Tab-separated table of C-alpha atoms in Angstrom:
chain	number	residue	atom	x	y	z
A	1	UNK	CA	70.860	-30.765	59.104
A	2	UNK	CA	68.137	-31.029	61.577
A	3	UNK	CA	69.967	-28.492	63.900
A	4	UNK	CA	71.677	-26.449	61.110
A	5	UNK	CA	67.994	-25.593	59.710
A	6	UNK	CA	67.419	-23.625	63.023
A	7	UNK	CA	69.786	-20.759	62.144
A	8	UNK	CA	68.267	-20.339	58.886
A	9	UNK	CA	66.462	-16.569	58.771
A	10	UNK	CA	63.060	-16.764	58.592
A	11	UNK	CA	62.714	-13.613	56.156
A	12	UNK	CA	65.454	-13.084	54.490
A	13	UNK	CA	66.258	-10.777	51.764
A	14	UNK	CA	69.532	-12.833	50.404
A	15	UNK	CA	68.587	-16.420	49.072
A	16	UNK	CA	72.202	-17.760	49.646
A	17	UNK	CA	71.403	-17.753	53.617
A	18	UNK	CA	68.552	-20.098	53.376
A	19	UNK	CA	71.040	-22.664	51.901
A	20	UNK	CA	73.499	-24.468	53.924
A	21	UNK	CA	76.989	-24.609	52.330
A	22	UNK	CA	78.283	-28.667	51.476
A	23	UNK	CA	81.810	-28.814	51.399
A	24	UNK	CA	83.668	-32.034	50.425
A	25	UNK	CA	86.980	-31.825	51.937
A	26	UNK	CA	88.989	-35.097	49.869
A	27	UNK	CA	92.318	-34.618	52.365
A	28	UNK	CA	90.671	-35.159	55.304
A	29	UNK	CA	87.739	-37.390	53.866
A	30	UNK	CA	85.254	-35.365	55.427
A	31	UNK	CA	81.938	-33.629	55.068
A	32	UNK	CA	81.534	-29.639	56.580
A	33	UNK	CA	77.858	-28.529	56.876
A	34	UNK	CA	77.357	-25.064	57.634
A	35	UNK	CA	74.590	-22.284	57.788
A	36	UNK	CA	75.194	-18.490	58.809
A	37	UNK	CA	72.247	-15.814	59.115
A	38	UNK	CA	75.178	-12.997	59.307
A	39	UNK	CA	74.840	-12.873	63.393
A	40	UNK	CA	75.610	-16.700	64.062
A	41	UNK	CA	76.654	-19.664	61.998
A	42	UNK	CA	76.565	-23.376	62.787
A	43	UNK	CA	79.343	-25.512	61.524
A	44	UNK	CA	79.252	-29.599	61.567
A	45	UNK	CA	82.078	-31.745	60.348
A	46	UNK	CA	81.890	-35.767	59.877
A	47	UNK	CA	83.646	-38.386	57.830
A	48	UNK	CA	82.544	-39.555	54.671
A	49	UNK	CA	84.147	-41.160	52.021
A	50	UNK	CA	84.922	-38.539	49.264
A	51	UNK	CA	85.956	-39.576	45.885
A	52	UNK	CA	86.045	-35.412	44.668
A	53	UNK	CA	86.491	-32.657	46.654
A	54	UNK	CA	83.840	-29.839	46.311
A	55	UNK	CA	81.647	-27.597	47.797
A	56	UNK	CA	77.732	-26.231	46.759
A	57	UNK	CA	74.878	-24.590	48.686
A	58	UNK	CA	71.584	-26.188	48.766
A	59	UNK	CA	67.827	-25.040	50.203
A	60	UNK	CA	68.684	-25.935	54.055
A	61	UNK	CA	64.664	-26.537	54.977
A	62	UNK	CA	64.221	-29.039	51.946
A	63	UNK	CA	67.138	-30.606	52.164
A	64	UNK	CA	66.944	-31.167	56.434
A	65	UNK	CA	62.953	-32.451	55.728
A	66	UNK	CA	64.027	-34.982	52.941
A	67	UNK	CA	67.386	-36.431	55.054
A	68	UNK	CA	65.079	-36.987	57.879
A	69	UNK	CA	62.662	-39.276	56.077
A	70	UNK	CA	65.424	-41.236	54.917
A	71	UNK	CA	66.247	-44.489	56.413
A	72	UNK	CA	69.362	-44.966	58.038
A	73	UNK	CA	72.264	-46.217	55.768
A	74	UNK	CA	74.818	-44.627	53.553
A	75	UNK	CA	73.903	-42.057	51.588
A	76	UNK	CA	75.678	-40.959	48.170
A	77	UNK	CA	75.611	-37.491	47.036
A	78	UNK	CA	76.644	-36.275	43.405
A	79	UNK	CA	76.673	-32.658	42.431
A	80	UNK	CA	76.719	-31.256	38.643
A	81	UNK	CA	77.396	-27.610	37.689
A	82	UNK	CA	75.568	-26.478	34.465
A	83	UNK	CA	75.467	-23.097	32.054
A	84	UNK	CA	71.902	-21.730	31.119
A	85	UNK	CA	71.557	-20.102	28.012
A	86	UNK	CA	72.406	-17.022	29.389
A	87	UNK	CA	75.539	-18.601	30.334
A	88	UNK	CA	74.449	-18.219	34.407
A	89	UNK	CA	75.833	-21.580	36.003
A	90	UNK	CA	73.645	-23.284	38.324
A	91	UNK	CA	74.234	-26.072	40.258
A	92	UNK	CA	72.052	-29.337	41.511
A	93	UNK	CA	72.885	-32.110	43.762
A	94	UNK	CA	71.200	-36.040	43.470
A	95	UNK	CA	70.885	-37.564	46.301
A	96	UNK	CA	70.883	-41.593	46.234
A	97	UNK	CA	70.107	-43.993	48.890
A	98	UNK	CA	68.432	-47.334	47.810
A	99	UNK	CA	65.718	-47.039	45.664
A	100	UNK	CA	65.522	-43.707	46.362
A	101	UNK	CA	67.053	-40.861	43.841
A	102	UNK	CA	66.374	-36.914	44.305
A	103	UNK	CA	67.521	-33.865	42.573
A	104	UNK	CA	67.733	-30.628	44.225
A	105	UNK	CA	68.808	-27.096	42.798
A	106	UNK	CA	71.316	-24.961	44.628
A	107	UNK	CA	73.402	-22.046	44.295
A	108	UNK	CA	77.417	-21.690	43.686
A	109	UNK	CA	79.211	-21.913	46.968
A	110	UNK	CA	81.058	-18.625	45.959
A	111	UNK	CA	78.159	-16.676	47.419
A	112	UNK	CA	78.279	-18.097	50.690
A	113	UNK	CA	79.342	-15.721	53.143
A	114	UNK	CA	82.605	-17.092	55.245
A	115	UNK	CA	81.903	-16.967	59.069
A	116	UNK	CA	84.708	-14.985	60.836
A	117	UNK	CA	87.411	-16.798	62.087
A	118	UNK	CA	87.790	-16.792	65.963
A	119	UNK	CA	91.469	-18.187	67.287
A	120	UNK	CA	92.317	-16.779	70.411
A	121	UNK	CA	91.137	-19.510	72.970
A	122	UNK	CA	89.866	-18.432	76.499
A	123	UNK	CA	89.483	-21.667	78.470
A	124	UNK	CA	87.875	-25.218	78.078
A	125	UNK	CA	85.175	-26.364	80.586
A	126	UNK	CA	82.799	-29.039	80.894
A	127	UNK	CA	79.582	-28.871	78.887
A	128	UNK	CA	77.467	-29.781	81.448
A	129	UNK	CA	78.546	-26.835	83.427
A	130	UNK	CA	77.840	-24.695	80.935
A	131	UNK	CA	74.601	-25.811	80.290
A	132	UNK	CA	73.490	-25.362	84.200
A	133	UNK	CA	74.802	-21.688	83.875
A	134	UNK	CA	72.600	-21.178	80.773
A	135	UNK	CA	69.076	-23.233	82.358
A	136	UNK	CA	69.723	-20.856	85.176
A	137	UNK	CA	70.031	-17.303	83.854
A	138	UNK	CA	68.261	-17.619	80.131
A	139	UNK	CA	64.577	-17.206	81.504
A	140	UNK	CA	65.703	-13.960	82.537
A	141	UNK	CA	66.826	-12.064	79.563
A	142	UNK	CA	64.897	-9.752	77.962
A	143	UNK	CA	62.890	-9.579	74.606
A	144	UNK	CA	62.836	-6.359	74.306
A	145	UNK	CA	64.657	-5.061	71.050
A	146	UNK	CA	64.660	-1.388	72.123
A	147	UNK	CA	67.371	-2.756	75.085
A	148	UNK	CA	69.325	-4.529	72.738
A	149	UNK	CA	72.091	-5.436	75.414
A	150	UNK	CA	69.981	-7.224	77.869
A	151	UNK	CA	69.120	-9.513	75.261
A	152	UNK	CA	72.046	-11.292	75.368
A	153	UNK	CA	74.184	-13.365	78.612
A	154	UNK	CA	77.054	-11.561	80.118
A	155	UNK	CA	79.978	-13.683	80.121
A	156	UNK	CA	82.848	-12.857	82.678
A	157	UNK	CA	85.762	-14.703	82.538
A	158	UNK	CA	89.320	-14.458	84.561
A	159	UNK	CA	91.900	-15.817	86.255
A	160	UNK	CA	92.831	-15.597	90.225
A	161	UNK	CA	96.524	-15.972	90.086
A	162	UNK	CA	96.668	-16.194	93.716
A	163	UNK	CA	94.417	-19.080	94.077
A	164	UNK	CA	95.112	-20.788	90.342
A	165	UNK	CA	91.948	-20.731	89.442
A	166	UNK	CA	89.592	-20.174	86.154
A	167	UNK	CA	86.187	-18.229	86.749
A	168	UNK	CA	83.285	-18.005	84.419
A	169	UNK	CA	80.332	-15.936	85.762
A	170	UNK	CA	77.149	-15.595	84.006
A	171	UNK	CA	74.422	-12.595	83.670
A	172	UNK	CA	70.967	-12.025	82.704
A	173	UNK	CA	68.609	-9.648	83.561
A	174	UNK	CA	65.596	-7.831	81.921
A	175	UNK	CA	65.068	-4.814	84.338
A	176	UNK	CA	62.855	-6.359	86.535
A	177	UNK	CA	65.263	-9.367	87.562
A	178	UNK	CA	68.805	-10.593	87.640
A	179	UNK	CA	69.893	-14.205	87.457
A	180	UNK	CA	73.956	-14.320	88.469
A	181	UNK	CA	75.563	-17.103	88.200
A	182	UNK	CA	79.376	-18.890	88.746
A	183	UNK	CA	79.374	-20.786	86.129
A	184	UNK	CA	83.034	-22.253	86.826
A	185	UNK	CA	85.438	-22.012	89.339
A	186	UNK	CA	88.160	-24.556	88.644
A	187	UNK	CA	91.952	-24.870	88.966
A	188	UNK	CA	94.413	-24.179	86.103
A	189	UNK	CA	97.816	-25.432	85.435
A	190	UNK	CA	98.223	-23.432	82.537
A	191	UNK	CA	96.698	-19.889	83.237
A	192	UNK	CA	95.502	-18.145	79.716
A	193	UNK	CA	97.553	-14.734	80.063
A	194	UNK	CA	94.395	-13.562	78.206
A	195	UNK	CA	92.442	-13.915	80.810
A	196	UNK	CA	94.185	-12.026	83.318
A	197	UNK	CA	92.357	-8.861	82.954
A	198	UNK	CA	88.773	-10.106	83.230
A	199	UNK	CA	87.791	-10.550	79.759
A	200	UNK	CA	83.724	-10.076	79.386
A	201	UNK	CA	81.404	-10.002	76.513
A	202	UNK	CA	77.531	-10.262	76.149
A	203	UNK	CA	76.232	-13.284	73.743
A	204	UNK	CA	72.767	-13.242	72.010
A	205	UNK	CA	70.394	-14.975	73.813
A	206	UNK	CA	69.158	-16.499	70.389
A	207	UNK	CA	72.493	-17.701	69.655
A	208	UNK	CA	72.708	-19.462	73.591
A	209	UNK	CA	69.646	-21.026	72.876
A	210	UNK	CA	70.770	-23.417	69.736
A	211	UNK	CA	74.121	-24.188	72.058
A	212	UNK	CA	71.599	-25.640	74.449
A	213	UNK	CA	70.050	-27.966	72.110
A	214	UNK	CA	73.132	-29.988	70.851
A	215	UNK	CA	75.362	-29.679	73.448
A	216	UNK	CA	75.909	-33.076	75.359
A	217	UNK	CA	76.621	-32.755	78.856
A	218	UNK	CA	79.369	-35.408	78.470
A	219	UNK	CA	81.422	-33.362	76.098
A	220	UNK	CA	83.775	-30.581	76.989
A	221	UNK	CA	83.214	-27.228	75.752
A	222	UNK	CA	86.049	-24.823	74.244
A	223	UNK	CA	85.238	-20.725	74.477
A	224	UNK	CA	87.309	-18.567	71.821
A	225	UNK	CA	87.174	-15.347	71.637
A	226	UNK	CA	88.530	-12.039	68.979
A	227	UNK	CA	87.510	-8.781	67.641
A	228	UNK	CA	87.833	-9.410	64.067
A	229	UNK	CA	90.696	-7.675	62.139
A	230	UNK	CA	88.414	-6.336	58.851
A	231	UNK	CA	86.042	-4.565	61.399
A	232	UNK	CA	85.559	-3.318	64.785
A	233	UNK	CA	82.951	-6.151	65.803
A	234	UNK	CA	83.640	-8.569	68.215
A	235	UNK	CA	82.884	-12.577	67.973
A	236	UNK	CA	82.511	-15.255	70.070
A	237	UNK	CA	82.789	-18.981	69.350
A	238	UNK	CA	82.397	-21.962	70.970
A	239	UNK	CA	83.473	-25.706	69.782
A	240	UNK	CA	82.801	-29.105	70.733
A	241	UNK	CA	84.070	-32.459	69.478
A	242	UNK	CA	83.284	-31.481	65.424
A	243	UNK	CA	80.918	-28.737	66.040
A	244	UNK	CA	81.556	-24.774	65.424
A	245	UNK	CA	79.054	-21.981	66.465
A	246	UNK	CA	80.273	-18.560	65.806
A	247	UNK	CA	78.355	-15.616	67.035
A	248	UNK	CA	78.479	-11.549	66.306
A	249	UNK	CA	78.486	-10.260	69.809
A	250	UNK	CA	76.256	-7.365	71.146
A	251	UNK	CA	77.548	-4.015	71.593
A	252	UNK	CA	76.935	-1.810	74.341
A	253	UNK	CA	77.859	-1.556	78.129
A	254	UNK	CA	76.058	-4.615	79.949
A	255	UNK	CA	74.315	-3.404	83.657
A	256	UNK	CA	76.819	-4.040	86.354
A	257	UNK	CA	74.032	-6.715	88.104
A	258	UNK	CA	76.488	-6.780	91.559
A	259	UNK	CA	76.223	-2.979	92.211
A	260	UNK	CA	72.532	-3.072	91.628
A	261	UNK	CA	71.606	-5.497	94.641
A	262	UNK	CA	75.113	-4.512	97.005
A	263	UNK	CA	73.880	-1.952	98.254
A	264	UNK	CA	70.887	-4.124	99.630
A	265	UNK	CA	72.918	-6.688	101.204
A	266	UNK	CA	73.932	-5.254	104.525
A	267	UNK	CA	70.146	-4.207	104.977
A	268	UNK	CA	68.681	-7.913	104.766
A	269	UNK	CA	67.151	-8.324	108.249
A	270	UNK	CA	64.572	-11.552	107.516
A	271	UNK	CA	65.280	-14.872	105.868
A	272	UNK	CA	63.601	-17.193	104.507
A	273	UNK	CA	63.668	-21.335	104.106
A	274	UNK	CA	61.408	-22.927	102.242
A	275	UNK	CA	61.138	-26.175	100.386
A	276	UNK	CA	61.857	-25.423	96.526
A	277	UNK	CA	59.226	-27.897	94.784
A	278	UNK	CA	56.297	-27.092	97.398
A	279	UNK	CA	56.272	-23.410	96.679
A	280	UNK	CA	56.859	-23.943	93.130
A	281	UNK	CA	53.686	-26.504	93.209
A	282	UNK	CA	51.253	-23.721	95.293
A	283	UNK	CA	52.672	-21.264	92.816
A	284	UNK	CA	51.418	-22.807	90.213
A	285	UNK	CA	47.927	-23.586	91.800
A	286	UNK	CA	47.614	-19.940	92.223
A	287	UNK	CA	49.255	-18.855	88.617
A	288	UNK	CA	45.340	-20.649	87.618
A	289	UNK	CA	43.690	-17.710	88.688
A	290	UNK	CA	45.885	-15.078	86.897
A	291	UNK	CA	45.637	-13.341	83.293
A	292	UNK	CA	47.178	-10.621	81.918
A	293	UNK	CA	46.056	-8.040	84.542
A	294	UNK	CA	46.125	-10.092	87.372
A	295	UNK	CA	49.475	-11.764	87.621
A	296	UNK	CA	50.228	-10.089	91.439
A	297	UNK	CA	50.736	-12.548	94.034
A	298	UNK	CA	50.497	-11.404	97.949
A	299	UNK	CA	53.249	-12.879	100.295
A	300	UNK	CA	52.941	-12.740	104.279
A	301	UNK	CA	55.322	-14.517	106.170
A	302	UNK	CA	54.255	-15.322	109.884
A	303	UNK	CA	57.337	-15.785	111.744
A	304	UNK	CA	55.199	-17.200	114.513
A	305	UNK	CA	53.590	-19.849	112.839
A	306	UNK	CA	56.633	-20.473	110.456
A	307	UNK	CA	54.591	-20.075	107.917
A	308	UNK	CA	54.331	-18.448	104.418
A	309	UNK	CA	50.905	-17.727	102.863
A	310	UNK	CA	50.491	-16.779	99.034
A	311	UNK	CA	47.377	-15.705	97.773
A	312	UNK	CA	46.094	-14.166	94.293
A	313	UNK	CA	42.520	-12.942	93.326
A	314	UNK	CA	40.569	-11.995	90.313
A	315	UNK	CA	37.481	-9.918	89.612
A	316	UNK	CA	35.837	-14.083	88.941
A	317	UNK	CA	38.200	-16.659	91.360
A	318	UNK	CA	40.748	-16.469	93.828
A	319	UNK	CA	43.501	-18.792	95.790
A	320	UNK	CA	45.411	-19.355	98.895
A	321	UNK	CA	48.072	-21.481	99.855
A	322	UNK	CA	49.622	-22.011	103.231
A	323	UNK	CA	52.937	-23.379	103.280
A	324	UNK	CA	55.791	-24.030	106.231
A	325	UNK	CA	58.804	-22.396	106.580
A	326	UNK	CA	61.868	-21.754	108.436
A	327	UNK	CA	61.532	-17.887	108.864
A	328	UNK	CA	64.037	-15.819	110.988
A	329	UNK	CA	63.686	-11.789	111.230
A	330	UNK	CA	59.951	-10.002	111.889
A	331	UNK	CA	57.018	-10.700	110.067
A	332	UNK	CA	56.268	-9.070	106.174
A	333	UNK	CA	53.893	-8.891	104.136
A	334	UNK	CA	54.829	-7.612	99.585
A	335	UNK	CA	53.910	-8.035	96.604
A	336	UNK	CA	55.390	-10.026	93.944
A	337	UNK	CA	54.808	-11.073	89.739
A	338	UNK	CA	53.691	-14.658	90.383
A	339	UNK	CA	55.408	-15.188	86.521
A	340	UNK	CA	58.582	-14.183	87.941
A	341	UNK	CA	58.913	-15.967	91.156
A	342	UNK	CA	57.795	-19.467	89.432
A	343	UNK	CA	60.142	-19.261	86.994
A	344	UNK	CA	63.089	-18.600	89.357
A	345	UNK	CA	61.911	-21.578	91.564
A	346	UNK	CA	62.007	-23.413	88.292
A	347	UNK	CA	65.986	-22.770	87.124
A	348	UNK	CA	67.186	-23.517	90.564
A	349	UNK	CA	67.634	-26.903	91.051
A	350	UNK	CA	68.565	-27.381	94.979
A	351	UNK	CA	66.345	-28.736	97.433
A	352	UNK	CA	65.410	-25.465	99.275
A	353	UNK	CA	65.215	-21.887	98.522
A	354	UNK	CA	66.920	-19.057	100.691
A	355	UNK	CA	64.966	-15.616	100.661
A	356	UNK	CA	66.319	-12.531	101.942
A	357	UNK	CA	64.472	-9.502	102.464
A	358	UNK	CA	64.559	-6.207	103.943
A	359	UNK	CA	61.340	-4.028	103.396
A	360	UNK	CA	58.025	-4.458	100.815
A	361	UNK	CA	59.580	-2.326	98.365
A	362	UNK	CA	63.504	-3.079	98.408
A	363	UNK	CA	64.943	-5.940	96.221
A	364	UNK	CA	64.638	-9.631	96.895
A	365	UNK	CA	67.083	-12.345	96.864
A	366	UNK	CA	67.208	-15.518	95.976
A	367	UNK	CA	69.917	-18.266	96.294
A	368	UNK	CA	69.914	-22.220	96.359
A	369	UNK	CA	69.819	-24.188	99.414
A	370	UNK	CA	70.037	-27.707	100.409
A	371	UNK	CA	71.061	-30.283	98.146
A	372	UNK	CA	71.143	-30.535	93.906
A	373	UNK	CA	68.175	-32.374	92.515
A	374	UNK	CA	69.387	-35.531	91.293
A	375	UNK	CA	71.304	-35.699	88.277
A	376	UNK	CA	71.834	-31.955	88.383
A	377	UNK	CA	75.415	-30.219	88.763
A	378	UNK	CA	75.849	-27.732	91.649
A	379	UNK	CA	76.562	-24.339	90.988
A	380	UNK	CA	76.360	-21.100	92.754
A	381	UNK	CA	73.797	-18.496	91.806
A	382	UNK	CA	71.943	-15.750	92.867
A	383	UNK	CA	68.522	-13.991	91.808
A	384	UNK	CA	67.212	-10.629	92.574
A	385	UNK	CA	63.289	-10.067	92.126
A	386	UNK	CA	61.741	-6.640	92.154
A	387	UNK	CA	58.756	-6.511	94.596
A	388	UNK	CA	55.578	-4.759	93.409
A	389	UNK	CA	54.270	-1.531	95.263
């Protein structure tokens, strides 16, 4: 209930989705939590020892705040369906567990809206792969509503016959940065024939975001995938060990992130080495002295020295940090959001960062280099910043 409580709507003009339905399933002895906000829903299944099957809906924030209170131990729950006088059945649920005994008023499951089914099964990877995809691309999607797309992640999946292999690459950007990401690259006995056009579909951020929290990295992760046969919308869902989330998908034609830095490529003349955590640190030093209309960091790269000095200033303080690199190519001097570079530096996890550039005013990118902090799964990823004039 504790994670089910996050999908809940925080305004919402239908009472039903602040409850989460209960549904006591007496065949399989097992208990199915769900809540749905009519983008995503959250499903939970777990065994329990059902005398009567059933199902009611009950106040999700209540009913999360007074489970977590409890001790731990078995917990028996009893529902009872009763007609007002003006003959409107109701329903209420007690709640035992010791000495302690509470009653809580619900509403008739009938209301509940189902979540769409989703049956058609992409591929199964590792959780932990997914969730270094997602801590590498989610800081850059954007909040603006007005650009609903780029909200979401752009999922592309697909299958390389030639080499037998499954691909999963990931997408964010909010206009002023891309994060790419291959989130999987791994052989296939079985190739999906789904999957061989490249199948690709953008996901709420929002939706990401509540994967992130309960997925283990131990488990492994299951991606299905429809357009839904009563309407033209498309959903996505993903399952793990005895957890559903289902999610509306967002419609729209996603940026094509490659063809935006491509053209770039063949014109990066300087690179850049640099040791991840010691630019992040003097980042950060310097991010003291910005606000809201200072946030413009200056980057000069001495290729004689091998050295990389960032400096910011303000109409009251200002800061400079020297730092050593490996630089190859002519010196350069641009401009750069300070917000945006530290939070690249911070969702790549290698030891070293590569930086190519070109000219003050074309693209910048960013890839790991060196070895995978420890603990951390290696994947392949890119970043493009967008230099200030």
């Amino acid at each position: 209930m504790q994670a089910l409580k996050t999908i809940i709507p925080n305004n919402s003009t239908h009472p039903i989705l602040c409850n989460a339905l209960i549904e006591a399933d007496a065949d399989a002895q097992q208990l199915h939590l769900t809540t749905y906000n009519l983008e995503f829903g959250l499903q939970v299944s777990f065994d329990a020892t059902v005398n009567q099957p059933g199902a009611l809906t009950l106040p999700a924030p209540i009913l999360a705040e007074i489970l977590g209170k409890f001790p731990s131990g078995r917990l028996t729950l009893n529902s009872q369906l009763t007609t007002s006088g003006t003959n409107t059945p109701s329903v209420s649920a007690t709640m035992k567990m010791s000495g302690s005994h509470h009653v809580l008023r619900g509403l008739l499951s009938d209301e509940f809206p189902p979540i769409p089914k989703v049956e058609q099964k992409l591929l199964s990877l590792p959780a932990s792969v997914l969730l270094a995809a997602l801590k590498g691309s989610l800081f850059a999607v954007s909040s603006d509503e007005v650009k609903r797309i780029i909200t979401g992640v752009h999922f592309q999946l697909s299958h390389d016959s030639e080499r037998g292999l499954d691909q999963l690459r990931i997408c964010t950007t909010d206009g002023h940065r891309i994060a790419m990401i291959l989130g999987l690259s791994e052989s296939s006995d079985n190739p999906n024939p789904l999957m061989n056009s490249p199948v690709q579909f953008t996901v709420p951020a929002k939706t990401l975001k509540v994967l992130e929290r309960n997925l283990n990295p131990s488990d492994r992760l299951s991606i299905y995938y429809n357009i839904s046969t009563q309407t033209s919308q498309k959903f996505v869902a993903f399952r793990w060990k005895n957890w559903h989330l289902t999610s509306q998908l967002l419609e729209g034609e996603y940026p094509d992130c490659s063809q935006i830095i491509d053209p770039y490529r063949n014109r990066f003349d300087r690179e850049l080495l640099i040791e991840r955590l010691a630019l992040l640190k003097a980042l950060e030093r310097l991010a003291t002295h910005s606000d809201k209309s200072h946030v413009t960091v200056v980057l000069e790269f001495n290729s004689e020295r091998q050295q990389v000095q960032a400096s910011i200033s303000n109409a009251i303080s200002a800061g400079t940090e020297i730092l050593d690199a490996k630089i190859i190519g002519s010196d350069l001097k641009l401009k750069c959001d300070i917000r945006y570079l530290i939070e690249t530096a911070k969702a790549i996890s290698s030891s070293d960062l590569r930086i190519l550039l070109a000219t003050p005013t074309t693209p910048i990118l960013i890839s790991p280099f060196g070895t995978p902090a420890s603990g951390e799964a290696a994947i392949e990823s890119e970043y493009v910043l967008a230099p200030q004039e």
